[in-house]
One Martini backbone bead per residue (centre of mass of N, CA, C, O) as a GRO file, in nm:
protein
  312
    1UNK     BB    1   2.267   2.771   1.528
    2UNK     BB    2   2.387   2.648   1.809
    3UNK     BB    3   2.436   2.368   1.946
    4UNK     BB    4   2.283   2.198   2.200
    5UNK     BB    5   2.357   1.978   2.436
    6UNK     BB    6   2.037   1.986   2.516
    7UNK     BB    7   1.785   1.973   2.319
    8UNK     BB    8   1.517   2.229   2.329
    9UNK     BB    9   1.208   2.257   2.178
   10UNK     BB   10   0.943   2.221   2.040
   11UNK     BB   11   0.590   2.122   1.984
   12UNK     BB   12   0.498   1.817   1.814
   13UNK     BB   13   0.325   1.609   1.559
   14UNK     BB   14   0.407   1.385   1.355
   15UNK     BB   15   0.153   1.401   1.114
   16UNK     BB   16  -0.059   1.546   1.308
   17UNK     BB   17   0.089   1.809   1.411
   18UNK     BB   18   0.113   1.901   1.696
   19UNK     BB   19   0.145   2.241   1.840
   20UNK     BB   20   0.368   2.388   2.095
   21UNK     BB   21   0.553   2.665   2.084
   22UNK     BB   22   0.899   2.651   1.984
   23UNK     BB   23   1.128   2.658   1.753
   24UNK     BB   24   1.454   2.499   1.699
   25UNK     BB   25   1.794   2.529   1.564
   26UNK     BB   26   2.054   2.288   1.444
   27UNK     BB   27   2.333   2.248   1.252
   28UNK     BB   28   2.498   1.970   1.101
   29UNK     BB   29   2.657   2.057   0.856
   30UNK     BB   30   2.815   2.323   0.970
   31UNK     BB   31   2.828   2.169   1.279
   32UNK     BB   32   2.930   1.870   1.291
   33UNK     BB   33   3.151   1.855   1.506
   34UNK     BB   34   2.976   1.949   1.744
   35UNK     BB   35   2.758   1.735   1.725
   36UNK     BB   36   2.933   1.482   1.741
   37UNK     BB   37   3.061   1.554   2.011
   38UNK     BB   38   2.799   1.558   2.170
   39UNK     BB   39   2.717   1.265   2.114
   40UNK     BB   40   2.981   1.127   2.212
   41UNK     BB   41   2.938   1.188   2.513
   42UNK     BB   42   2.689   0.975   2.525
   43UNK     BB   43   2.842   0.749   2.299
   44UNK     BB   44   3.143   0.655   2.275
   45UNK     BB   45   3.147   0.349   2.237
   46UNK     BB   46   2.945   0.332   2.001
   47UNK     BB   47   3.096   0.524   1.800
   48UNK     BB   48   3.341   0.330   1.742
   49UNK     BB   49   3.175   0.148   1.535
   50UNK     BB   50   3.191   0.402   1.324
   51UNK     BB   51   3.445   0.353   1.105
   52UNK     BB   52   3.319   0.391   0.844
   53UNK     BB   53   3.294   0.577   0.573
   54UNK     BB   54   3.061   0.709   0.359
   55UNK     BB   55   3.245   0.687   0.094
   56UNK     BB   56   3.232   0.346   0.112
   57UNK     BB   57   2.952   0.327   0.018
   58UNK     BB   58   2.667   0.156  -0.145
   59UNK     BB   59   2.467   0.312  -0.405
   60UNK     BB   60   2.166   0.427  -0.563
   61UNK     BB   61   1.978   0.640  -0.788
   62UNK     BB   62   1.695   0.764  -0.860
   63UNK     BB   63   1.544   0.934  -1.072
   64UNK     BB   64   1.402   1.235  -1.042
   65UNK     BB   65   1.158   1.189  -1.234
   66UNK     BB   66   1.043   0.949  -1.078
   67UNK     BB   67   1.002   1.073  -0.800
   68UNK     BB   68   0.827   1.315  -0.894
   69UNK     BB   69   0.609   1.152  -1.042
   70UNK     BB   70   0.503   1.007  -0.790
   71UNK     BB   71   0.431   1.255  -0.625
   72UNK     BB   72   0.217   1.354  -0.852
   73UNK     BB   73   0.046   1.060  -0.804
   74UNK     BB   74  -0.157   1.126  -0.607
   75UNK     BB   75  -0.391   1.048  -0.349
   76UNK     BB   76  -0.687   1.102  -0.134
   77UNK     BB   77  -0.692   0.790  -0.099
   78UNK     BB   78  -0.573   0.558   0.115
   79UNK     BB   79  -0.603   0.296  -0.050
   80UNK     BB   80  -0.453   0.406  -0.306
   81UNK     BB   81  -0.187   0.470  -0.175
   82UNK     BB   82  -0.108   0.184  -0.092
   83UNK     BB   83  -0.125   0.061  -0.382
   84UNK     BB   84   0.103   0.231  -0.505
   85UNK     BB   85   0.333   0.136  -0.322
   86UNK     BB   86   0.313  -0.157  -0.398
   87UNK     BB   87   0.367  -0.121  -0.702
   88UNK     BB   88   0.651   0.022  -0.665
   89UNK     BB   89   0.786  -0.208  -0.532
   90UNK     BB   90   0.763  -0.401  -0.769
   91UNK     BB   91   0.905  -0.211  -0.979
   92UNK     BB   92   1.176  -0.215  -0.776
   93UNK     BB   93   1.202  -0.554  -0.710
   94UNK     BB   94   0.988  -0.680  -0.535
   95UNK     BB   95   0.923  -0.980  -0.451
   96UNK     BB   96   0.655  -1.168  -0.391
   97UNK     BB   97   0.767  -1.306  -0.123
   98UNK     BB   98   0.849  -0.991  -0.011
   99UNK     BB   99   0.542  -0.904  -0.065
  100UNK     BB  100   0.307  -0.740   0.160
  101UNK     BB  101   0.012  -0.753   0.362
  102UNK     BB  102  -0.117  -0.599   0.670
  103UNK     BB  103  -0.377  -0.658   0.845
  104UNK     BB  104  -0.599  -0.499   1.037
  105UNK     BB  105  -0.836  -0.443   1.315
  106UNK     BB  106  -0.955  -0.259   1.089
  107UNK     BB  107  -1.117  -0.040   0.857
  108UNK     BB  108  -0.825  -0.049   0.694
  109UNK     BB  109  -0.560  -0.015   0.551
  110UNK     BB  110  -0.280  -0.170   0.498
  111UNK     BB  111   0.012  -0.273   0.542
  112UNK     BB  112   0.320  -0.234   0.359
  113UNK     BB  113   0.565  -0.498   0.273
  114UNK     BB  114   0.926  -0.498   0.223
  115UNK     BB  115   1.182  -0.742   0.166
  116UNK     BB  116   1.543  -0.720   0.202
  117UNK     BB  117   1.763  -0.945   0.193
  118UNK     BB  118   2.028  -1.056   0.390
  119UNK     BB  119   2.299  -1.210   0.550
  120UNK     BB  120   2.113  -1.149   0.796
  121UNK     BB  121   1.866  -1.114   1.061
  122UNK     BB  122   1.936  -0.837   1.079
  123UNK     BB  123   1.754  -0.522   1.129
  124UNK     BB  124   1.614  -0.263   0.916
  125UNK     BB  125   1.375  -0.017   0.952
  126UNK     BB  126   1.164   0.138   0.697
  127UNK     BB  127   0.949   0.429   0.746
  128UNK     BB  128   0.607   0.530   0.638
  129UNK     BB  129   0.322   0.698   0.601
  130UNK     BB  130   0.030   0.677   0.375
  131UNK     BB  131  -0.159   0.858   0.516
  132UNK     BB  132  -0.424   1.090   0.555
  133UNK     BB  133  -0.599   1.334   0.655
  134UNK     BB  134  -0.910   1.413   0.694
  135UNK     BB  135  -1.051   1.692   0.490
  136UNK     BB  136  -0.738   1.792   0.446
  137UNK     BB  137  -0.616   1.825   0.178
  138UNK     BB  138  -0.371   1.604   0.000
  139UNK     BB  139  -0.118   1.482   0.157
  140UNK     BB  140   0.175   1.537   0.045
  141UNK     BB  141   0.343   1.606   0.284
  142UNK     BB  142   0.122   1.444   0.479
  143UNK     BB  143   0.297   1.157   0.362
  144UNK     BB  144   0.384   1.127   0.058
  145UNK     BB  145   0.685   1.196   0.074
  146UNK     BB  146   0.759   0.941   0.238
  147UNK     BB  147   0.628   0.705   0.080
  148UNK     BB  148   0.774   0.743  -0.199
  149UNK     BB  149   1.067   0.663  -0.085
  150UNK     BB  150   1.052   0.360  -0.040
  151UNK     BB  151   1.098   0.249  -0.335
  152UNK     BB  152   1.352   0.420  -0.388
  153UNK     BB  153   1.523   0.286  -0.158
  154UNK     BB  154   1.512   0.005  -0.260
  155UNK     BB  155   1.663   0.068  -0.518
  156UNK     BB  156   1.923   0.186  -0.384
  157UNK     BB  157   1.986  -0.102  -0.206
  158UNK     BB  158   1.959  -0.358  -0.424
  159UNK     BB  159   2.246  -0.366  -0.588
  160UNK     BB  160   2.365  -0.461  -0.309
  161UNK     BB  161   2.478  -0.632  -0.072
  162UNK     BB  162   2.347  -0.705   0.255
  163UNK     BB  163   2.367  -0.745   0.587
  164UNK     BB  164   2.095  -0.650   0.626
  165UNK     BB  165   1.765  -0.666   0.678
  166UNK     BB  166   1.529  -0.489   0.488
  167UNK     BB  167   1.235  -0.310   0.606
  168UNK     BB  168   0.965  -0.190   0.423
  169UNK     BB  169   0.711   0.050   0.548
  170UNK     BB  170   0.368   0.119   0.501
  171UNK     BB  171   0.182   0.295   0.712
  172UNK     BB  172  -0.114   0.283   0.864
  173UNK     BB  173  -0.296   0.508   1.052
  174UNK     BB  174  -0.138   0.745   1.189
  175UNK     BB  175  -0.375   0.963   1.216
  176UNK     BB  176  -0.517   0.752   1.443
  177UNK     BB  177  -0.255   0.659   1.633
  178UNK     BB  178  -0.033   0.458   1.520
  179UNK     BB  179  -0.165   0.189   1.423
  180UNK     BB  180   0.026   0.041   1.220
  181UNK     BB  181   0.292   0.040   1.388
  182UNK     BB  182   0.182  -0.096   1.639
  183UNK     BB  183   0.085  -0.352   1.506
  184UNK     BB  184   0.350  -0.450   1.396
  185UNK     BB  185   0.528  -0.460   1.662
  186UNK     BB  186   0.322  -0.622   1.841
  187UNK     BB  187   0.334  -0.884   1.623
  188UNK     BB  188   0.597  -0.948   1.719
  189UNK     BB  189   0.836  -1.117   1.834
  190UNK     BB  190   1.082  -1.105   2.055
  191UNK     BB  191   1.297  -1.202   1.854
  192UNK     BB  192   1.235  -1.002   1.625
  193UNK     BB  193   1.288  -0.744   1.789
  194UNK     BB  194   1.590  -0.817   1.863
  195UNK     BB  195   1.687  -0.780   1.546
  196UNK     BB  196   1.643  -0.475   1.571
  197UNK     BB  197   1.880  -0.203   1.512
  198UNK     BB  198   1.674  -0.013   1.341
  199UNK     BB  199   1.462   0.291   1.298
  200UNK     BB  200   1.354   0.462   1.001
  201UNK     BB  201   1.186   0.774   0.984
  202UNK     BB  202   0.947   0.955   0.765
  203UNK     BB  203   0.801   1.302   0.782
  204UNK     BB  204   0.744   1.562   0.608
  205UNK     BB  205   0.877   1.648   0.334
  206UNK     BB  206   0.995   1.935   0.128
  207UNK     BB  207   0.979   2.225   0.288
  208UNK     BB  208   1.289   2.161   0.316
  209UNK     BB  209   1.530   2.077   0.474
  210UNK     BB  210   1.654   1.848   0.663
  211UNK     BB  211   1.530   1.700   0.961
  212UNK     BB  212   1.577   1.626   1.322
  213UNK     BB  213   1.470   1.429   1.601
  214UNK     BB  214   1.696   1.418   1.848
  215UNK     BB  215   1.554   1.356   2.133
  216UNK     BB  216   1.421   1.087   1.959
  217UNK     BB  217   1.718   0.966   1.921
  218UNK     BB  218   1.951   0.764   1.863
  219UNK     BB  219   2.284   0.823   1.904
  220UNK     BB  220   2.403   0.646   1.678
  221UNK     BB  221   2.213   0.740   1.452
  222UNK     BB  222   2.287   1.041   1.479
  223UNK     BB  223   2.588   1.020   1.430
  224UNK     BB  224   2.562   0.901   1.145
  225UNK     BB  225   2.415   1.143   1.021
  226UNK     BB  226   2.643   1.348   1.066
  227UNK     BB  227   2.851   1.200   0.891
  228UNK     BB  228   2.693   1.208   0.623
  229UNK     BB  229   2.649   1.512   0.603
  230UNK     BB  230   2.952   1.590   0.599
  231UNK     BB  231   3.031   1.413   0.347
  232UNK     BB  232   2.785   1.508   0.136
  233UNK     BB  233   2.682   1.809   0.165
  234UNK     BB  234   2.409   1.778   0.323
  235UNK     BB  235   2.139   1.900   0.477
  236UNK     BB  236   2.111   1.919   0.843
  237UNK     BB  237   1.865   1.966   1.107
  238UNK     BB  238   1.784   2.048   1.423
  239UNK     BB  239   1.429   1.968   1.500
  240UNK     BB  240   1.254   1.965   1.762
  241UNK     BB  241   1.025   1.713   1.934
  242UNK     BB  242   0.908   1.710   2.218
  243UNK     BB  243   0.715   1.673   2.461
  244UNK     BB  244   0.414   1.495   2.344
  245UNK     BB  245   0.509   1.361   2.100
  246UNK     BB  246   0.472   1.186   1.772
  247UNK     BB  247   0.557   0.874   1.594
  248UNK     BB  248   0.622   0.579   1.445
  249UNK     BB  249   0.890   0.540   1.604
  250UNK     BB  250   0.749   0.516   1.894
  251UNK     BB  251   0.654   0.221   1.867
  252UNK     BB  252   0.953   0.115   1.902
  253UNK     BB  253   1.040   0.253   2.168
  254UNK     BB  254   0.861   0.075   2.357
  255UNK     BB  255   1.101  -0.163   2.287
  256UNK     BB  256   1.392  -0.037   2.266
  257UNK     BB  257   1.422   0.064   1.974
  258UNK     BB  258   1.608   0.208   1.763
  259UNK     BB  259   1.551   0.559   1.661
  260UNK     BB  260   1.443   0.777   1.377
  261UNK     BB  261   1.339   1.114   1.268
  262UNK     BB  262   1.251   1.264   0.960
  263UNK     BB  263   1.212   1.606   0.837
  264UNK     BB  264   1.075   1.970   0.747
  265UNK     BB  265   0.969   2.125   0.992
  266UNK     BB  266   0.862   2.455   1.074
  267UNK     BB  267   0.717   2.725   1.191
  268UNK     BB  268   0.634   2.849   0.906
  269UNK     BB  269   0.517   2.542   0.802
  270UNK     BB  270   0.307   2.424   1.003
  271UNK     BB  271   0.025   2.534   0.872
  272UNK     BB  272   0.011   2.329   0.631
  273UNK     BB  273  -0.079   2.120   0.811
  274UNK     BB  274  -0.390   2.024   0.807
  275UNK     BB  275  -0.453   2.174   0.528
  276UNK     BB  276  -0.523   2.327   0.221
  277UNK     BB  277  -0.190   2.359   0.180
  278UNK     BB  278  -0.158   2.046   0.133
  279UNK     BB  279   0.039   2.053  -0.143
  280UNK     BB  280   0.246   2.033  -0.408
  281UNK     BB  281   0.331   2.344  -0.398
  282UNK     BB  282   0.494   2.310  -0.115
  283UNK     BB  283   0.720   2.178  -0.269
  284UNK     BB  284   1.077   2.144  -0.264
  285UNK     BB  285   1.242   1.966  -0.490
  286UNK     BB  286   1.538   1.996  -0.411
  287UNK     BB  287   1.503   1.918  -0.112
  288UNK     BB  288   1.370   1.644  -0.158
  289UNK     BB  289   1.602   1.509  -0.317
  290UNK     BB  290   1.811   1.551  -0.096
  291UNK     BB  291   1.673   1.370   0.110
  292UNK     BB  292   1.696   1.114  -0.053
  293UNK     BB  293   2.006   1.107  -0.076
  294UNK     BB  294   2.065   1.103   0.225
  295UNK     BB  295   1.903   0.845   0.303
  296UNK     BB  296   2.045   0.648   0.118
  297UNK     BB  297   2.328   0.682   0.245
  298UNK     BB  298   2.249   0.628   0.537
  299UNK     BB  299   2.152   0.333   0.503
  300UNK     BB  300   2.417   0.224   0.390
  301UNK     BB  301   2.582   0.302   0.640
  302UNK     BB  302   2.425   0.143   0.851
  303UNK     BB  303   2.465  -0.138   0.730
  304UNK     BB  304   2.777  -0.122   0.786
  305UNK     BB  305   2.812   0.001   1.092
  306UNK     BB  306   2.614  -0.207   1.257
  307UNK     BB  307   2.825  -0.398   1.256
  308UNK     BB  308   3.009  -0.608   1.396
  309UNK     BB  309   3.312  -0.652   1.477
  310UNK     BB  310   3.568  -0.818   1.397
  311UNK     BB  311   3.749  -1.065   1.478
  312UNK     BB  312   4.084  -1.091   1.595
   0.00000   0.00000   0.00000
């Protein structure tokens, strides 16, 4: 479908995945110029800051066997899921001083946090929830697919010095109402929140090619995603999640922090979530690994392009 100037599509809740209405899709990969032009209309001045091309950024990729192996090592117990992500953060090089758990005010697993220090205190938050909904399915799609990518992305970005400090967070209790992400951002100081230049969230990947919730995405972050998709030849599609929906990214939007959520849900795959069909067999491994490659390049690009321009 042709991108719509102001996309209005179905209604759902990523994570808990409440849905009503119809999905609609606009391809960023094949119609990248139209999408980027549309976004540029809304943020012309901001887009000028994205001067460096994606081909110039540096990152590495974790072997596909490692990523898939971790995906297959899921647990249906939320406490064990958090513990696995913490272990894989450590295995991926997160030093003890930079790896922590944030206890919540409830009898819930903690948030798990890994900090990759950068040259500056400016921050990009990378997040995905680790918990699954109780009683239904194995929670592989929603959202073990997102959680598993957190340590893989740490590996991808840790080999080169970074301008931003990157904070990777496995959020607890998203399925109970964004509890972990709200707790995290609410307990930051005003100064700490002011240093966050972007929050990238992913939820329910691997059901197909990467999708983006464009109507609830910061325009500069969305423009950057279109640039990376066009350069990398990896598919990205606008699959809107309009009024009434929510995801962990929206906890940050409450404080006017730029955010974006990536997912893979479409109308035909909606019924998999929160059902007995949410199992490993639902994952399309080629699409899942493509999502990982796209997000790794995207984060490296954001780290470079969100820098203020050098002084004349």
